[in-house]
Amino acid sequence: MDQSDINMLAAFIESEEAALAEERQGDFYPSYHYQLAALAPRAGNGLPQDMLQRFYFHWLRVGDWKVAGLPQRDFPILVAAYQELTKLPVGYDTRQPGLSLPHLFCFGFNEHGELPSGVVTNAADLKQRTRLVEHCRKYQSFQAQREKVDKFLPYRPFARTILETARFLQHDIKGMGRILYWGMALIALLDEDTRIQMTNDLIARNWPEDRERGHVLSLLHHTAEATRPHCAADAEFDVLCEHLAQLHDTRIMTGDAVQLAQREGWHVDNIRDWNASITLYHGGEYSSEPGHPRISLDLNSWPDTPWSINLSVGNGSYVAYRDEPTSNDFQLPPIIGATLDHFPEWVKQINARLGINLVPGTGSAASAYKNRTLARQLDAWMRGK
């Protein structure tokens, strides 16, 4: 490590020390995080121990911490830096809440105590746990994780630690980071010693609201189903999976978009898995001009995002996801899921109230993924046929 590398590490420390004192984000890290990531595992080659601990302290705090090349000799200094970090209050500019799960899992302790299996005692174990975290995080969606279940199989030896960590943090999925949590949950469900306990934990948890509970159990259903081909048959787990499947099916069939399709008698190839959209322009003519009036209604069988409306006219908008508008510049009477049947009439009311003319054009006003029949039915619905 040459002097320019050491200077960069020192500049990072100085920047973060000043930022932490003022409870703001440091200005050096965003510009040089790639270079710092390359230097981090070798920082002990150029910094004295006191500065190295300060580097590790801030490196853990800002979140992009890599330990793949960390030598065992520097491991105690890293742990000491983490111990110091646990004394900070949780906050975006002090200690990010989203790091609670990876830090606890990787080190085996936080300010509230140790995991039942104990703390990490060497750099090699820490590296393995960090690889698991990075693997879970590299996927862009829960579905992408489930489609690559075989890539998670090598991490099954950590299933017990994952369960301990999730329980320690009371399965606070929102606070932990959803992608990481569900990737780790996938591993726990792949292990025959932890999958029933993990499933029962989430079913029995007292969620703040029914919608959140339903969302979690639907994701748990899909995750559990993805793992079953990779595990031995288990009657108790099979019963739990059947229960989750029934809960998820009930959520789908009572969702706003599915209920609308059934009330209107539309033919949908797979009522449990579909999406469609309707878009209307002023005078039925598309225009890319800013402020040109347009409205869209998106429909989806997934119960967490069953429908949304987006209206834009000039500089104003009406935006609604589910029953509560997030934007209503024109003070329009809201439409809700139970009254989506009236959407064509609601659009006519908007036209009259705002002096515009949102109508279907000469082409189809609707589209539906791999379902032309549904698209034709939606287009006819908007034309009053």
Coordinates of C-alpha atoms in Angstrom, one line a residue:
M1 CA 0.0 0.0 0.0
D2 CA 1.6 3.3 -1.1
Q3 CA 1.3 6.7 0.4
S4 CA -1.5 7.8 -1.9
D5 CA -3.6 4.8 -0.7
I6 CA -2.9 5.7 3.0
N7 CA -3.9 9.4 2.2
M8 CA -7.2 8.2 0.8
L9 CA -8.0 6.1 3.8
A10 CA -7.1 9.1 6.1
A11 CA -9.2 11.5 4.1
F12 CA -12.2 9.1 4.4
I13 CA -11.7 8.9 8.2
E14 CA -11.4 12.7 8.5
S15 CA -14.5 13.3 6.3
E16 CA -16.7 10.8 8.3
E17 CA -15.5 12.1 11.7
A18 CA -16.7 15.6 10.7
A19 CA -19.9 14.3 9.2
L20 CA -20.8 12.2 12.3
A21 CA -20.2 15.1 14.6
E22 CA -22.7 17.1 12.5
E23 CA -25.1 14.1 11.9
R24 CA -24.8 14.3 8.1
Q25 CA -23.4 12.1 5.4
G26 CA -19.7 12.5 4.6
D27 CA -18.8 14.0 1.3
F28 CA -15.7 11.9 0.6
Y29 CA -17.3 8.4 0.5
P30 CA -19.8 8.9 -2.3
S31 CA -17.0 9.9 -4.7
Y32 CA -14.5 7.3 -3.8
H33 CA -16.4 4.3 -2.5
Y34 CA -15.1 2.0 -5.2
Q35 CA -11.5 2.8 -4.5
L36 CA -12.1 2.5 -0.7
A37 CA -13.8 -0.9 -1.2
A38 CA -10.6 -2.1 -2.9
L39 CA -8.4 -0.8 -0.1
A40 CA -10.6 -1.8 2.9
P41 CA -9.3 -5.4 3.4
R42 CA -5.7 -4.2 3.1
A43 CA -6.2 -1.1 5.3
G44 CA -4.2 -2.8 8.1
N45 CA -1.1 -2.7 5.9
G46 CA -0.8 1.0 6.0
L47 CA -2.7 2.4 9.0
P48 CA -1.6 2.2 12.7
Q49 CA -4.0 0.3 14.9
D50 CA -5.8 3.4 16.3
M51 CA -6.5 4.8 12.8
L52 CA -7.4 1.3 11.5
Q53 CA -10.1 1.0 14.2
R54 CA -11.5 4.4 13.2
F55 CA -11.5 3.3 9.6
Y56 CA -13.3 0.1 10.3
F57 CA -15.8 2.0 12.6
H58 CA -16.8 4.3 9.7
W59 CA -16.5 1.6 7.1
L60 CA -19.1 -0.4 9.0
R61 CA -21.2 2.6 9.6
V62 CA -21.6 3.8 6.0
G63 CA -22.7 0.3 5.0
D64 CA -20.5 -0.8 2.0
W65 CA -18.2 -3.0 4.0
K66 CA -16.2 -5.8 2.5
V67 CA -14.1 -8.3 4.4
A68 CA -13.2 -10.8 1.7
G69 CA -9.5 -10.2 2.1
L70 CA -9.5 -9.3 5.8
P71 CA -6.4 -11.0 7.5
Q72 CA -7.0 -12.7 10.9
R73 CA -4.5 -10.3 12.6
D74 CA -6.9 -7.4 11.9
F75 CA -10.1 -9.3 13.0
P76 CA -10.0 -8.2 16.6
I77 CA -9.7 -4.5 15.5
L78 CA -12.7 -4.9 13.3
V79 CA -14.7 -6.4 16.1
A80 CA -13.6 -3.6 18.5
A81 CA -14.8 -1.1 15.8
Y82 CA -18.1 -2.8 15.6
Q83 CA -18.5 -2.8 19.4
E84 CA -17.9 0.9 19.3
L85 CA -20.5 1.3 16.5
T86 CA -23.2 -0.5 18.6
K87 CA -23.0 2.4 21.1
L88 CA -24.3 4.9 18.5
P89 CA -28.0 5.6 18.3
V90 CA -29.7 4.2 15.2
G91 CA -30.3 6.9 12.5
Y92 CA -29.6 7.4 8.8
D93 CA -26.6 9.7 9.4
T94 CA -25.3 7.9 12.5
R95 CA -26.0 4.1 12.2
Q96 CA -28.3 3.0 9.4
P97 CA -31.2 0.8 10.6
G98 CA -31.0 -1.4 7.6
L99 CA -27.6 -2.7 8.8
S100 CA -29.0 -4.2 12.0
L101 CA -29.7 -7.6 10.3
P102 CA -26.3 -8.1 8.5
H103 CA -24.3 -6.8 11.4
L104 CA -26.0 -9.0 14.0
F105 CA -25.8 -12.1 11.7
C106 CA -22.2 -11.5 10.8
F107 CA -20.8 -10.6 14.2
G108 CA -23.2 -12.6 16.4
F109 CA -24.0 -9.8 18.8
N110 CA -25.3 -6.2 19.0
E111 CA -25.9 -3.7 21.8
H112 CA -28.7 -5.9 23.3
G113 CA -26.7 -9.1 23.6
E114 CA -25.4 -12.2 21.8
L115 CA -27.1 -14.8 19.6
P116 CA -27.7 -18.2 21.3
S117 CA -25.0 -19.7 19.2
G118 CA -22.5 -17.1 20.3
V119 CA -20.3 -14.5 18.6
V120 CA -18.1 -14.9 15.6
T121 CA -14.5 -15.7 16.7
N122 CA -12.4 -15.5 13.5
A123 CA -12.1 -13.8 10.1
A124 CA -12.8 -17.0 8.1
D125 CA -16.3 -17.4 9.7
L126 CA -17.0 -13.7 9.2
K127 CA -16.1 -14.0 5.6
Q128 CA -18.5 -16.9 5.1
R129 CA -21.3 -15.0 6.7
T130 CA -20.6 -11.9 4.7
R131 CA -20.7 -13.9 1.4
L132 CA -24.1 -15.2 2.4
V133 CA -25.3 -11.6 3.0
E134 CA -23.9 -10.4 -0.4
H135 CA -25.5 -13.4 -2.2
C136 CA -28.9 -12.6 -0.8
R137 CA -28.6 -9.0 -1.7
K138 CA -27.5 -9.4 -5.3
Y139 CA -31.0 -10.3 -6.5
Q140 CA -33.4 -7.6 -7.6
S141 CA -36.6 -9.3 -6.4
F142 CA -38.0 -12.0 -4.2
Q143 CA -39.0 -13.9 -7.4
A144 CA -35.5 -13.8 -8.7
Q145 CA -34.3 -15.3 -5.5
R146 CA -36.8 -18.1 -5.6
E147 CA -35.9 -18.9 -9.3
K148 CA -32.3 -19.6 -8.2
V149 CA -33.0 -21.7 -5.1
D150 CA -30.2 -24.1 -6.0
K151 CA -27.7 -21.2 -5.6
F152 CA -28.8 -20.9 -1.9
L153 CA -28.2 -24.5 -1.0
P154 CA -24.6 -24.1 0.0
Y155 CA -25.6 -21.7 2.7
R156 CA -27.8 -24.2 4.6
P157 CA -25.3 -24.7 7.4
F158 CA -26.1 -21.1 8.5
A159 CA -29.9 -21.8 8.7
R160 CA -29.9 -22.1 12.6
T161 CA -28.0 -18.8 12.9
I162 CA -30.4 -17.1 10.5
L163 CA -33.4 -18.3 12.6
E164 CA -31.7 -17.0 15.8
T165 CA -31.0 -13.6 14.1
A166 CA -34.5 -13.2 12.8
R167 CA -35.9 -14.1 16.2
F168 CA -33.5 -11.7 18.0
L169 CA -34.8 -8.9 15.8
Q170 CA -38.4 -10.1 16.2
H171 CA -38.8 -10.7 12.4
D172 CA -39.0 -6.9 11.9
I173 CA -38.8 -7.4 8.1
K174 CA -39.3 -3.7 7.2
G175 CA -36.5 -2.6 9.5
M176 CA -34.2 -5.4 8.4
G177 CA -34.3 -4.9 4.7
R178 CA -36.8 -7.0 2.7
I179 CA -34.5 -8.5 0.0
L180 CA -31.9 -9.6 2.6
Y181 CA -34.5 -10.9 5.0
W182 CA -36.3 -13.0 2.3
G183 CA -33.1 -14.3 0.9
M184 CA -32.1 -15.5 4.4
A185 CA -35.6 -16.8 5.1
L186 CA -35.2 -18.9 1.9
I187 CA -32.1 -20.5 3.4
A188 CA -33.9 -21.2 6.7
L189 CA -36.8 -22.8 4.8
L190 CA -34.3 -25.0 2.9
D191 CA -33.1 -26.6 6.1
E192 CA -35.2 -29.4 7.5
D193 CA -34.3 -28.5 11.1
T194 CA -35.4 -24.8 10.9
R195 CA -38.1 -24.5 8.2
I196 CA -41.1 -25.4 10.5
Q197 CA -39.9 -23.1 13.2
M198 CA -39.4 -20.2 10.7
T199 CA -42.8 -20.8 9.2
N200 CA -44.6 -21.0 12.6
D201 CA -42.8 -17.8 13.7
L202 CA -44.2 -15.8 10.8
I203 CA -47.7 -17.3 11.0
A204 CA -47.9 -16.6 14.8
R205 CA -46.3 -13.1 14.8
N206 CA -48.5 -10.3 15.9
W207 CA -48.3 -8.0 12.8
P208 CA -49.2 -4.3 13.2
E209 CA -52.0 -4.6 10.6
D210 CA -53.8 -7.3 8.7
R211 CA -52.5 -6.1 5.3
E212 CA -48.9 -6.4 6.4
R213 CA -49.6 -9.9 7.8
G214 CA -51.3 -11.0 4.5
H215 CA -48.4 -9.6 2.4
V216 CA -45.8 -11.5 4.5
L217 CA -47.7 -14.8 4.5
S218 CA -48.2 -14.6 0.7
L219 CA -44.4 -14.2 0.3
L220 CA -43.9 -17.0 2.8
H221 CA -46.2 -19.2 0.7
H222 CA -44.2 -18.6 -2.5
T223 CA -40.9 -19.0 -0.7
A224 CA -41.9 -22.2 1.0
E225 CA -43.2 -23.7 -2.3
A226 CA -39.9 -22.9 -4.0
T227 CA -37.9 -24.8 -1.3
R228 CA -40.1 -27.9 -1.1
P229 CA -38.5 -29.8 -4.1
H230 CA -35.1 -29.5 -2.4
C231 CA -36.2 -31.0 0.9
A232 CA -37.3 -34.3 2.1
A233 CA -41.1 -34.9 2.5
D234 CA -42.4 -33.8 5.9
A235 CA -46.1 -34.2 6.8
E236 CA -46.0 -31.3 9.4
F237 CA -44.4 -28.9 6.9
D238 CA -46.9 -30.0 4.2
V239 CA -49.8 -29.1 6.4
L240 CA -48.3 -25.6 7.0
C241 CA -47.7 -25.1 3.3
E242 CA -51.3 -26.1 2.5
H243 CA -52.5 -23.6 5.1
L244 CA -50.4 -20.8 3.6
A245 CA -51.6 -21.7 0.1
Q246 CA -55.3 -21.4 1.2
L247 CA -54.5 -18.0 2.9
H248 CA -52.8 -16.7 -0.3
D249 CA -55.6 -17.9 -2.5
T250 CA -58.2 -16.2 -0.4
R251 CA -56.3 -12.9 -0.6
I252 CA -56.1 -13.2 -4.4
M253 CA -59.7 -14.0 -4.9
T254 CA -60.9 -11.2 -2.6
G255 CA -58.6 -8.6 -4.2
D256 CA -60.1 -5.5 -5.8
A257 CA -59.0 -6.3 -9.4
V258 CA -60.1 -9.9 -9.3
Q259 CA -63.4 -8.9 -7.8
L260 CA -63.9 -6.3 -10.5
A261 CA -63.2 -8.9 -13.2
Q262 CA -65.7 -11.3 -11.7
R263 CA -68.4 -8.7 -11.2
E264 CA -68.0 -7.6 -14.9
G265 CA -67.9 -11.2 -16.1
W266 CA -64.7 -10.7 -18.0
H267 CA -62.9 -13.8 -19.3
V268 CA -59.4 -14.0 -17.8
D269 CA -57.2 -17.0 -18.8
N270 CA -55.8 -17.3 -15.3
I271 CA -57.8 -15.3 -12.8
R272 CA -55.0 -15.8 -10.2
D273 CA -52.2 -14.4 -12.3
W274 CA -52.8 -11.5 -14.7
N275 CA -52.3 -7.8 -15.2
A276 CA -53.9 -5.3 -17.5
S277 CA -54.0 -1.5 -18.2
I278 CA -56.3 1.1 -19.7
T279 CA -55.0 4.4 -21.0
L280 CA -57.0 7.3 -22.3
Y281 CA -55.8 10.6 -23.9
H282 CA -57.5 13.9 -24.5
G283 CA -59.5 13.6 -27.7
G284 CA -58.3 10.0 -28.0
E285 CA -55.1 11.2 -29.4
Y286 CA -51.7 10.4 -27.9
S287 CA -49.4 13.4 -27.4
S288 CA -45.9 13.7 -25.9
E289 CA -46.5 17.4 -25.1
P290 CA -46.1 18.1 -21.3
G291 CA -49.4 18.5 -19.6
H292 CA -51.4 16.8 -22.3
P293 CA -54.4 15.2 -20.4
R294 CA -54.1 11.5 -19.9
I295 CA -55.4 8.9 -17.4
S296 CA -54.4 5.3 -16.8
L297 CA -55.9 2.5 -14.8
D298 CA -53.6 -0.5 -14.0
L299 CA -55.1 -3.7 -12.7
N300 CA -53.3 -6.6 -11.2
S301 CA -54.2 -9.9 -9.5
W302 CA -51.4 -9.6 -7.0
P303 CA -53.3 -8.6 -3.8
D304 CA -50.8 -6.0 -2.6
T305 CA -50.9 -3.9 -5.8
P306 CA -54.4 -4.7 -7.2
W307 CA -55.0 -1.4 -9.0
S308 CA -53.7 2.2 -9.4
I309 CA -54.9 5.3 -11.2
N310 CA -52.7 8.1 -12.6
L311 CA -54.3 11.2 -14.0
S312 CA -52.3 14.1 -15.3
V313 CA -53.7 17.4 -16.6
G314 CA -51.3 20.4 -17.1
N315 CA -49.3 20.6 -13.9
G316 CA -51.9 18.8 -11.8
S317 CA -52.4 15.2 -11.0
Y318 CA -54.6 12.6 -9.3
V319 CA -52.7 9.5 -8.2
A320 CA -54.2 6.6 -6.2
Y321 CA -52.9 3.2 -5.1
R322 CA -55.8 1.3 -3.5
D323 CA -58.3 3.5 -1.8
E324 CA -56.3 6.5 -0.6
P325 CA -55.2 9.1 -3.2
T326 CA -51.6 10.1 -2.8
S327 CA -52.1 13.2 -5.0
N328 CA -55.4 15.0 -5.6
D329 CA -54.6 18.4 -7.0
F330 CA -58.1 18.8 -8.5
Q331 CA -60.0 17.8 -5.3
L332 CA -61.8 15.0 -7.3
P333 CA -64.1 12.6 -5.5
P334 CA -62.0 9.5 -4.9
I335 CA -62.9 6.2 -6.5
I336 CA -62.2 3.1 -4.4
G337 CA -61.7 -0.6 -5.0
A338 CA -65.3 -1.4 -4.2
T339 CA -66.6 1.0 -6.8
L340 CA -64.1 0.4 -9.7
D341 CA -67.1 -0.8 -11.7
H342 CA -67.9 2.9 -12.1
F343 CA -64.5 3.9 -13.6
P344 CA -65.9 4.7 -17.1
E345 CA -68.6 7.0 -15.5
W346 CA -66.0 8.5 -13.2
V347 CA -63.8 9.4 -16.2
K348 CA -66.9 11.2 -17.7
Q349 CA -67.3 13.1 -14.5
I350 CA -63.7 14.2 -14.6
N351 CA -64.1 15.3 -18.2
A352 CA -67.0 17.5 -17.3
R353 CA -65.4 18.9 -14.2
L354 CA -62.0 19.7 -15.8
G355 CA -63.3 20.6 -19.2
I356 CA -61.3 17.9 -21.0
N357 CA -62.1 14.9 -23.2
L358 CA -60.5 11.7 -22.1
V359 CA -61.8 9.0 -24.4
P360 CA -60.6 5.9 -26.3
G361 CA -58.9 6.6 -29.6
T362 CA -59.2 4.6 -32.8
G363 CA -56.8 1.9 -31.5
S364 CA -57.4 -0.2 -28.4
A365 CA -57.5 1.7 -25.1
A366 CA -56.4 -1.4 -23.2
S367 CA -53.7 -4.0 -23.0
A368 CA -53.3 -7.2 -21.1
Y369 CA -50.2 -9.4 -20.9
K370 CA -50.7 -12.5 -23.1
N371 CA -54.5 -12.0 -22.8
R372 CA -55.9 -10.4 -25.9
T373 CA -59.5 -11.4 -25.0
L374 CA -59.3 -9.5 -21.7
A375 CA -57.8 -6.5 -23.5
R376 CA -60.8 -6.4 -26.0
Q377 CA -63.2 -6.7 -23.1
L378 CA -61.6 -3.8 -21.3
D379 CA -61.7 -1.7 -24.4
A380 CA -65.4 -2.4 -24.9
W381 CA -66.0 -1.6 -21.2
M382 CA -64.5 1.9 -21.7
R383 CA -66.5 2.4 -24.9
G384 CA -69.7 1.5 -23.2
K385 CA -70.3 -1.5 -25.5

